[in-house]
Short mmCIF file of C-alpha atoms and ligand atoms in Angstrom, two decimals:
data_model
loop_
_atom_site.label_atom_id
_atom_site.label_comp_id
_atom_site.label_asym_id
_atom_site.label_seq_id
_atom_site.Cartn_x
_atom_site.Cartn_y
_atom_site.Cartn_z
CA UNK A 284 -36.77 5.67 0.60
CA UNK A 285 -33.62 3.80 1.23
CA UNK A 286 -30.10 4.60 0.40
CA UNK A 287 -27.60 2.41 -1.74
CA UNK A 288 -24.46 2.58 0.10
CA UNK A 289 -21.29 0.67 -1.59
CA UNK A 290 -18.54 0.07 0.16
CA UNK A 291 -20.63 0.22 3.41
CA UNK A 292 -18.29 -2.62 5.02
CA UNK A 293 -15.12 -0.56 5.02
CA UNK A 294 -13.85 2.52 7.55
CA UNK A 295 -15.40 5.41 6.23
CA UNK A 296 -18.89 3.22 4.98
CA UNK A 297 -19.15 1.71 8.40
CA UNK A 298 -19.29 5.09 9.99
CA UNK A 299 -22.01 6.95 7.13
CA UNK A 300 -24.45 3.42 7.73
CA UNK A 301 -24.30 4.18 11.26
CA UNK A 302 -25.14 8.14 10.81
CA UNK A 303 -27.82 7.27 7.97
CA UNK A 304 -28.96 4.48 10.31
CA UNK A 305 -29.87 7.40 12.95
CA UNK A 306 -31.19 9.44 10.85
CA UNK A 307 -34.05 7.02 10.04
CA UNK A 308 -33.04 6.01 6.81
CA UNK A 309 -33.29 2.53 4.95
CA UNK A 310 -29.74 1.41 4.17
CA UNK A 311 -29.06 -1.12 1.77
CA UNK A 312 -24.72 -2.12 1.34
CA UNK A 313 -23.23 -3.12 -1.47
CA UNK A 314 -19.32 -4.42 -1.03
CA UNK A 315 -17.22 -7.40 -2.18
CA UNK A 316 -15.45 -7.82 0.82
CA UNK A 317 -12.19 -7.25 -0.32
CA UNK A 318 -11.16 -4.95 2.00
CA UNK A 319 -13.90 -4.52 4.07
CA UNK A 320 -15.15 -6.37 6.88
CA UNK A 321 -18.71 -7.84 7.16
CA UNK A 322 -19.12 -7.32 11.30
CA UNK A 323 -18.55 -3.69 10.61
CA UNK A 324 -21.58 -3.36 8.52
CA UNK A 325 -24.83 -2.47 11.03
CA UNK A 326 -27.08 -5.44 12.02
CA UNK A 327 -29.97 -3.15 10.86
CA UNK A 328 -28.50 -2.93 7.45
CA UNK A 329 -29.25 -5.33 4.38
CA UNK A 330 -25.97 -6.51 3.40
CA UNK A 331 -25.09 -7.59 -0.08
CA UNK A 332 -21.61 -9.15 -1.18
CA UNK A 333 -20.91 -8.39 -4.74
CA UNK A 334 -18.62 -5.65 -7.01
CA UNK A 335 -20.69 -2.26 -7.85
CA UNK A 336 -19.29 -2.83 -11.36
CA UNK A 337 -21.18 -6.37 -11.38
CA UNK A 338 -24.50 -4.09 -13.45
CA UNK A 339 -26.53 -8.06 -12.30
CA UNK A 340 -25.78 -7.36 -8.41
CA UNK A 341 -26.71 -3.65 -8.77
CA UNK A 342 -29.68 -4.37 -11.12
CA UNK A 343 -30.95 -6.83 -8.43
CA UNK A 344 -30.88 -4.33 -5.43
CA UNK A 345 -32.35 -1.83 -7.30
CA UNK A 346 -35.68 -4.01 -8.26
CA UNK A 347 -36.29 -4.77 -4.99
CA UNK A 348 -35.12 -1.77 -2.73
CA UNK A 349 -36.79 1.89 -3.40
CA UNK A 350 -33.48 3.30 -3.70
CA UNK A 351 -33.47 7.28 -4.10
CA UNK A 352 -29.75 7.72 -3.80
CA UNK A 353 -26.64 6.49 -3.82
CA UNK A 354 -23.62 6.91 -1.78
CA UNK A 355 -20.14 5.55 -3.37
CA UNK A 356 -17.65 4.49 -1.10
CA UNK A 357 -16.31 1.37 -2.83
CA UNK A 358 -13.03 1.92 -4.43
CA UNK A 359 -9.09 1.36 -3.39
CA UNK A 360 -7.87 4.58 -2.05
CA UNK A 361 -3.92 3.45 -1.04
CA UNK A 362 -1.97 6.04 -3.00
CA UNK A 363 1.64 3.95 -3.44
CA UNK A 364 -0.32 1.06 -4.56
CA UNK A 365 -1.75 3.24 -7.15
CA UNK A 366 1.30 3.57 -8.65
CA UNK A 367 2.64 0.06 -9.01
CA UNK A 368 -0.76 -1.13 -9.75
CA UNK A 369 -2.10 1.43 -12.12
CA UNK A 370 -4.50 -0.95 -14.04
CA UNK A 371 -5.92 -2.36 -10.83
CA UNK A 372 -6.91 0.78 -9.77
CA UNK A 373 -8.42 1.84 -13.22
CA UNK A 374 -10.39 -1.21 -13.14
CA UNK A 375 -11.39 -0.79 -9.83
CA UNK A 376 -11.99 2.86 -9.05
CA UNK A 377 -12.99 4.16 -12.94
CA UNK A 378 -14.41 0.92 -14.84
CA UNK A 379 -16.49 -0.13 -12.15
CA UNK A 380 -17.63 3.11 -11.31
CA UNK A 381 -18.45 3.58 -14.70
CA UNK A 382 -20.93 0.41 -14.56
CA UNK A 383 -22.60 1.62 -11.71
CA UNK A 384 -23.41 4.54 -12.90
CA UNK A 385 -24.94 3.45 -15.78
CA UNK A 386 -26.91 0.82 -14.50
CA UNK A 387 -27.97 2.95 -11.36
CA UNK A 388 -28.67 5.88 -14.19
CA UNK A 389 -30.67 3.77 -16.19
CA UNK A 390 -33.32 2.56 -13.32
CA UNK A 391 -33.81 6.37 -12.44
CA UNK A 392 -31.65 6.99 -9.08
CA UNK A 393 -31.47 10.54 -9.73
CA UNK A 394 -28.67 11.38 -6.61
CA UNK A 395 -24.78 10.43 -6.21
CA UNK A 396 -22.85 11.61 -4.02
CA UNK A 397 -19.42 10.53 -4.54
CA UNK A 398 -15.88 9.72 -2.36
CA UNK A 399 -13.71 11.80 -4.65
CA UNK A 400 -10.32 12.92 -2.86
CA UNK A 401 -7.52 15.64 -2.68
CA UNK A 402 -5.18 13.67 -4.80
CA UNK A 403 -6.81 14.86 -7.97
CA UNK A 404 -4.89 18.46 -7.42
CA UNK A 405 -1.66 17.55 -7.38
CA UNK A 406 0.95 19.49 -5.64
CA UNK A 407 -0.97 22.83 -4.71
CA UNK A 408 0.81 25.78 -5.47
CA UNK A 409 0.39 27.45 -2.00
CA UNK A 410 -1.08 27.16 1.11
CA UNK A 411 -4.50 25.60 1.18
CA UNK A 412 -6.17 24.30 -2.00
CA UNK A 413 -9.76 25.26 -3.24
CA UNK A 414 -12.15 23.22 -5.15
CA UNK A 415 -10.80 25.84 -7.89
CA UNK A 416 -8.00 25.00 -8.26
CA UNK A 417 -6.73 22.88 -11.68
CA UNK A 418 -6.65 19.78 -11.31
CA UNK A 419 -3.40 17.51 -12.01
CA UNK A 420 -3.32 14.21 -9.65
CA UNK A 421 0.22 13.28 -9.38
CA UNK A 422 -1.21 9.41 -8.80
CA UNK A 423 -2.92 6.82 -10.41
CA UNK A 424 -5.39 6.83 -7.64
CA UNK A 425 -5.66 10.51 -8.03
CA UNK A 426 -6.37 10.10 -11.57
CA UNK A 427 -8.92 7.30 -11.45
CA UNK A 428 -10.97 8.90 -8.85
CA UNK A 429 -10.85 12.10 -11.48
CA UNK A 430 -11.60 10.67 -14.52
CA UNK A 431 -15.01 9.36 -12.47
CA UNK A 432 -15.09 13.30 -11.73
CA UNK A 433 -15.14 13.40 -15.21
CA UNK A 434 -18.28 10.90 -16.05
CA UNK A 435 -20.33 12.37 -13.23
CA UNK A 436 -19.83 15.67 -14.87
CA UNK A 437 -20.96 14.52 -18.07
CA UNK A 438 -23.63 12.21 -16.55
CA UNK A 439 -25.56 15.41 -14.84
CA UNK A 440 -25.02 17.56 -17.91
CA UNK A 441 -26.54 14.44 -20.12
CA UNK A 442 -29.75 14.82 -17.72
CA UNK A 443 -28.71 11.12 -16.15
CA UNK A 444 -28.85 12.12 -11.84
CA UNK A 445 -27.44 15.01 -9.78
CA UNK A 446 -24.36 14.20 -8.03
CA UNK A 447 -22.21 15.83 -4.94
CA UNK A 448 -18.19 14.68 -4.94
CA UNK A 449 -16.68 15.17 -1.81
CA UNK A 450 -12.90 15.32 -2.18
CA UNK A 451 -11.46 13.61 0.82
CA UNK A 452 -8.52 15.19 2.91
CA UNK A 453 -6.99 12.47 5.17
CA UNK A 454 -9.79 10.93 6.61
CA UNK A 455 -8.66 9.37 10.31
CA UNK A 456 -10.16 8.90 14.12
CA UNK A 457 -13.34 6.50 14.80
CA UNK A 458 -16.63 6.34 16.01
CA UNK A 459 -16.83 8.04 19.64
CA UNK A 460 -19.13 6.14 20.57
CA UNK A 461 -16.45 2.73 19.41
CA UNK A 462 -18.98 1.14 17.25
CA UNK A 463 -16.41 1.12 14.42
CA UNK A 464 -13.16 2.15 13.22
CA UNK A 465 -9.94 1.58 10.95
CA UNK A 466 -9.29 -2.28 10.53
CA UNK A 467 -8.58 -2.68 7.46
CA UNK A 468 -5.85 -4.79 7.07
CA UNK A 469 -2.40 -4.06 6.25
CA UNK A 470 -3.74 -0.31 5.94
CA UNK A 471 -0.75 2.40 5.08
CA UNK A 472 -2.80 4.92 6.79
CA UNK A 473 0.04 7.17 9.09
CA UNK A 474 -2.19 8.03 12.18
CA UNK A 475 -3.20 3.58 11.67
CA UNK A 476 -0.06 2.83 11.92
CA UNK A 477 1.46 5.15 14.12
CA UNK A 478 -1.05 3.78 16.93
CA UNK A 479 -0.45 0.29 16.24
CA UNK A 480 3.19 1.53 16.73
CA UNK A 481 1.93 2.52 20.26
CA UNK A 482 0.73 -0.71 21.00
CA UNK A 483 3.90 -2.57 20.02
CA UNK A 484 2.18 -4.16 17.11
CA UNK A 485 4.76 -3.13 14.61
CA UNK A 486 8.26 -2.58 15.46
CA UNK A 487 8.46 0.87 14.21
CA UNK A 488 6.89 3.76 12.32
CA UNK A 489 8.42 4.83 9.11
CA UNK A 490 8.64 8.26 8.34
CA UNK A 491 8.68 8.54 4.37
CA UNK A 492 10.70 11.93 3.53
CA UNK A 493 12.14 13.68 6.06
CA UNK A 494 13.61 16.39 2.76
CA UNK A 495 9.76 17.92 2.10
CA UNK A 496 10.24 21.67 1.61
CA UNK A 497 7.76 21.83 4.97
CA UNK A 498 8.26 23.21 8.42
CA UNK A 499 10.12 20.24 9.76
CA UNK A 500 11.03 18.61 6.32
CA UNK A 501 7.68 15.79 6.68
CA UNK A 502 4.63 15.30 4.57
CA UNK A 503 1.79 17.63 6.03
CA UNK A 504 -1.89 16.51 6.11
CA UNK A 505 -4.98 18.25 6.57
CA UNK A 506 -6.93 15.14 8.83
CA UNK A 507 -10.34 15.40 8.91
CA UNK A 508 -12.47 13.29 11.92
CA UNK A 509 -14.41 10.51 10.04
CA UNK A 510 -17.59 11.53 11.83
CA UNK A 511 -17.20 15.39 10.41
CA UNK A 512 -16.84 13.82 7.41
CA UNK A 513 -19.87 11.37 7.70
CA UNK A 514 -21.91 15.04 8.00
CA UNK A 515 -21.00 15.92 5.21
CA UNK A 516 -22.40 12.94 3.23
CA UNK A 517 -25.85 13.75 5.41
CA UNK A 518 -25.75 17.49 4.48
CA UNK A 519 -24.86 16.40 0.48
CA UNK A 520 -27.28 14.18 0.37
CA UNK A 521 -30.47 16.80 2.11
CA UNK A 522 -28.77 19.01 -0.69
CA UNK A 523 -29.46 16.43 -3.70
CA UNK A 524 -32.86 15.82 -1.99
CA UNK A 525 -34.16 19.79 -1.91
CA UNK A 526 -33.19 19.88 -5.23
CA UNK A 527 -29.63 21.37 -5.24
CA UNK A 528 -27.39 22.00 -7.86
CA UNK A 529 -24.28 19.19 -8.86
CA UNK A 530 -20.73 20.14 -7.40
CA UNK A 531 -17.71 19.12 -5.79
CA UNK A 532 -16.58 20.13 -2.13
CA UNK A 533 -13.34 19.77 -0.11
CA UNK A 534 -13.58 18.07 3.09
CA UNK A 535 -10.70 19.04 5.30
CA UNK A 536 -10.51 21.73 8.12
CA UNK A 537 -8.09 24.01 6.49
CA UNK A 538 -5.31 22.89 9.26
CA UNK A 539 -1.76 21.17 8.18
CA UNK A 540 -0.09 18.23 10.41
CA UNK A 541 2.89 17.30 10.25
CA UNK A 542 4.46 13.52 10.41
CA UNK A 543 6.34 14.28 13.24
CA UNK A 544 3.37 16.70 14.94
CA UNK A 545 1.21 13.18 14.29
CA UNK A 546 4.01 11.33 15.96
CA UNK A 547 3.63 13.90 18.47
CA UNK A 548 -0.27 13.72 19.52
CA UNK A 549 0.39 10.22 18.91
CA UNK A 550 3.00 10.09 21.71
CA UNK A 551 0.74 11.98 23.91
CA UNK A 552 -2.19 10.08 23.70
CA UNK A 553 -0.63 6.75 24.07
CA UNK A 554 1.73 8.01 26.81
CA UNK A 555 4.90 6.73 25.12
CA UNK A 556 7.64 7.24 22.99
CA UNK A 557 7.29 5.89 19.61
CA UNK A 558 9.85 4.13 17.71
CA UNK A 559 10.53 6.04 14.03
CA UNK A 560 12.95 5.55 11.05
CA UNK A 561 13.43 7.62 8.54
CA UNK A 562 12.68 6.45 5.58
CA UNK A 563 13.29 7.76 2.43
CA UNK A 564 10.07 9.47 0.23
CA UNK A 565 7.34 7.52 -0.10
CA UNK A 566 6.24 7.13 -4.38
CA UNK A 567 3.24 9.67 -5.27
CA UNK A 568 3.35 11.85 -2.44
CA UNK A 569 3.39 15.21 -2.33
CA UNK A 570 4.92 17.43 0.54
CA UNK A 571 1.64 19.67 1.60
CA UNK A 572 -1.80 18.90 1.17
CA UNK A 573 -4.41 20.90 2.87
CA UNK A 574 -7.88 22.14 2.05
CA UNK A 575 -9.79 25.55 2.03
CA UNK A 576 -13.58 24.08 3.26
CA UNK A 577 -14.97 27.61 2.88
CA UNK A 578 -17.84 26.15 -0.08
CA UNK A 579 -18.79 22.94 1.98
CA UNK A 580 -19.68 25.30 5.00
CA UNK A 581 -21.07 27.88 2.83
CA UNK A 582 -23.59 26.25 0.45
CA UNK A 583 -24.11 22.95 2.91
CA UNK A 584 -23.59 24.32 5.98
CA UNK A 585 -21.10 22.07 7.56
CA UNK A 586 -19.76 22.94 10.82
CA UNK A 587 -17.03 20.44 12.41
CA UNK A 588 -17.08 19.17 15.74
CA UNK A 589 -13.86 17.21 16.26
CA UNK A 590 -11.73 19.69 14.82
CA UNK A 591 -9.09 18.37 17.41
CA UNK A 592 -5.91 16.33 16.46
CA UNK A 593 -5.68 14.93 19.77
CA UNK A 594 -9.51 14.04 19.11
CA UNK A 595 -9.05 12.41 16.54
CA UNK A 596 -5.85 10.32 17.60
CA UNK A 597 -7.70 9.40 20.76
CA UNK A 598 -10.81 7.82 19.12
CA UNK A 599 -8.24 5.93 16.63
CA UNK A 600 -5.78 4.58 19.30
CA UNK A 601 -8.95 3.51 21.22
CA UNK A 602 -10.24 1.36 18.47
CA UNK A 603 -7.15 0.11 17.64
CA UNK A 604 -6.92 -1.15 21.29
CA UNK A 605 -9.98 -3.13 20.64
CA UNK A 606 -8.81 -4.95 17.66
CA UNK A 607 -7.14 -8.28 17.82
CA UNK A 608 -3.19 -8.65 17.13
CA UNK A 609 -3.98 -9.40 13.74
CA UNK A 610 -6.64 -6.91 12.89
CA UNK A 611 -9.65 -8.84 13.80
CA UNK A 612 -12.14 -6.69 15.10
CA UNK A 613 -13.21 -8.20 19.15
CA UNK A 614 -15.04 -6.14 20.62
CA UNK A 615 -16.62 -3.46 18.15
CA UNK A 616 -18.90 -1.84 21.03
CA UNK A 617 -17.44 -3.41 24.33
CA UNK A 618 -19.25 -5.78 26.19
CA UNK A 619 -21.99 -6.31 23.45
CA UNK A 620 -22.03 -8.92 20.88
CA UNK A 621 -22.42 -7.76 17.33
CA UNK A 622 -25.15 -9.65 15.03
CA UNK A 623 -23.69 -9.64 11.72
CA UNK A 624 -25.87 -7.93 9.32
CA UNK A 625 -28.57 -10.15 7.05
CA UNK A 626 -26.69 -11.40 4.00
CA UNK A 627 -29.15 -10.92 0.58
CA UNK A 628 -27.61 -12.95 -2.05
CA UNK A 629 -29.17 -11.98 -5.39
CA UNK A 630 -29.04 -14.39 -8.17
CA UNK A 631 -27.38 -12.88 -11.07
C1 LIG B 732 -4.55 9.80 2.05
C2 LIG B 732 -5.57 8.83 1.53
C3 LIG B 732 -5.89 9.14 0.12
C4 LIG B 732 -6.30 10.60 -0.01
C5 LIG B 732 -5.20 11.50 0.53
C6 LIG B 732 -5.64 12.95 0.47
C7 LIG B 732 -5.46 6.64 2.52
C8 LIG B 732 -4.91 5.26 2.46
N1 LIG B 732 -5.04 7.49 1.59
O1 LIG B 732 -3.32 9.58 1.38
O2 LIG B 732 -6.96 8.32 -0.29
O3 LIG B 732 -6.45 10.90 -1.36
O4 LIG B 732 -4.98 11.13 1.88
O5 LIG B 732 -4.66 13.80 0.98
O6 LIG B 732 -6.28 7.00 3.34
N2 LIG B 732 3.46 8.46 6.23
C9 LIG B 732 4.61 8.13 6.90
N3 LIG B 732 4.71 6.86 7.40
C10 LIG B 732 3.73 5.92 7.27
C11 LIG B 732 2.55 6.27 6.57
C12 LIG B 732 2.45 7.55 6.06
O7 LIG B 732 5.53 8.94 7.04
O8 LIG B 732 3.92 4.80 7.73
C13 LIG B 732 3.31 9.84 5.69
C14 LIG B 732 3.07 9.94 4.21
O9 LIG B 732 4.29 10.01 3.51
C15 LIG B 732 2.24 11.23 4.14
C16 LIG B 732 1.43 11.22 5.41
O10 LIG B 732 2.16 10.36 6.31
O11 LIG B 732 3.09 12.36 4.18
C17 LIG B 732 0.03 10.67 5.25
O12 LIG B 732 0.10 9.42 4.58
P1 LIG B 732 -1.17 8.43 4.49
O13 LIG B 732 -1.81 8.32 5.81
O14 LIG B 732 -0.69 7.19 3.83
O15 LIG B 732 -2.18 9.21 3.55
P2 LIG B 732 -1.95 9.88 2.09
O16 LIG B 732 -0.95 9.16 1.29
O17 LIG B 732 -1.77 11.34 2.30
#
């Protein structure tokens, strides 16, 4: 059996090959590239450039890989983006998704599980948010990861696969071990930036709102360690396997940061004080977003492990230290030479 990873090149893809990797399982990646980086993807991988919504690519891989499930990374996931370039991210995130689920549908991959995200809840009316709570993404990004909600909904009912969507908190830190890690470039991300802050590779770090109706007036996150969030893909995807039901699970520890408590754990792990402005808000954010993960450790049994903020800020300053000046990754696990993974290019 081998799993169909897309996006596999890009943060949160680079990590879940790694995990799947250990666990024994084929891995086959599908991403274009355009954000991703090719020396992130595992040597032991197969590695194929091309869009998911490109149904020749996806046809290809599926007639010559025994692919029993599927796990969807490949999307844009930058929230102010979303909002200037709605269309982009409706061709991107929905239209493409669409494709690919058609065209995996139609060979007979019978499991999904999905990168869905918090931003399809809109502002939460108090304190943490559950997976029941109604929908209303205040984004375009928040809306085209919903409406593919939406199709996987109506793709299990319609008999098509099982699926499990994860909705995504803020997903931050890297690898422990420093096989991979945040480089994407010009990422937004605020625990990204505020490291590369630390290292005096931008001037400053913005602070977008300082007027939220929060503790101390910023934006508060719930930040989940990419590696507890990698386990949770594992654990969906043993669920699809034994046969369990379709859902959707929050992925967050049920813990609130701040911007300035970030700035904070920053300053402590780097040793330094960083240099902020305040900014004013930042389009399509909301003041609070943090999740209740009760279902994801009751029905999959998830348990986190780096439940830590000053975890998690470690492992990303760390990896940022090992990337170049302008992003390029140098040394993704020091002192070894990476083999970039074997490039498949299907004819389409
Ligand atoms: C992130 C994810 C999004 C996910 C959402 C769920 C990314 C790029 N986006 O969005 O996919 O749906 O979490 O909650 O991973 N901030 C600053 N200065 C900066 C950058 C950010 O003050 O330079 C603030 C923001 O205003 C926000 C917080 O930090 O309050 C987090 O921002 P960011 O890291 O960009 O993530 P989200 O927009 O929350």
């Amino acid at each position: 059996m081998t799993v169909l990873v897309t996006g596999g090149a890009g943060y949160i893809g680079s990590h879940m090959c790694l995990a799947l990797l250990e666990q024994g399982e084929d891995v086959v990646v599908l991403d274009n590239l355009s954000t991703g980086l090719r020396e992130l993807v595992p040597s032991e991988c197969v590695f194929v450039k091309g869009c998911v919504g490109d149904e020749h690519v996806v046809r290809g891989i599926l007639a010559r890989h025994d692919i029993d499930a599927v796990i969807h990374f490949a999307g844009a996931t930058v929230v102010p983006e979303s909002v200037e370039r709605p269309f982009f991210y409706y061709r991107n995130n929905t239209a493409a998704t669409r494709n690919f689920l058609e065209t995996v549908s139609d060979h007979g991959v019978g499991r999904v599980v999905f990168s869905s995200t918090a931003a399809v809840y809109g502002t939460p009316e108090s304190g943490t948010v559950a997976e029941t709570a109604p929908t209303a993404p205040a984004s375009p990004y928040g809306r085209s990861k919903l409406m593919t909600e939406w199709m996987l909904e109506d793709g299990a009912r319609a008999g098509a696969f099982r699926y499990v969507a994860l909705r995504y908190f803020n997903v931050a830190g890297a690898d422990p071990e420093g096989r991979t890690g945040q480089s994407t470039p010009r990422a937004t991300h605020l625990i990204k930036l505020a490291c590369q802050a630390a290292l005096g590779r931008v001037p400053h770090l913005g602070i977008f709102g300082t007027d939220y109706p929060t503790p101390d007036g910023t934006g508060v996150r719930d930040y989940i360690h990419v590696s507890d969030l990698v386990v949770a893909h594992l654990l969906a995807l043993r669920h699809l396997r034994r046969g369990g039901e379709s859902g959707v699970f929050n992925c967050g520890y049920g813990t609130g940061y701040s911007v300035r408590e970030i700035v904070a754990a920053v300053e402590r792990a780097a040793d330094c004080r960083l240099a902020v402005r305040e900014m004013p808000r930042r389009p399509g954010d909301l003041a609070s977003v943090v999740a209740d993960p009760g279902r994801l450790k009751a029905r999959l049994g998830w348990t986190p492990r780096f439940d830590d903020i000053d975890a998690i800020v470690g492992s990303a300053l760390a990896w940022e230290r090992g990337l170049a000046l302008d992003g390029t990754v140098l040394s993704p696990l020091v002192g070894r030479p990476r083999t970039p993974a074997l490039q498949i290019n299907y004819p389409t």
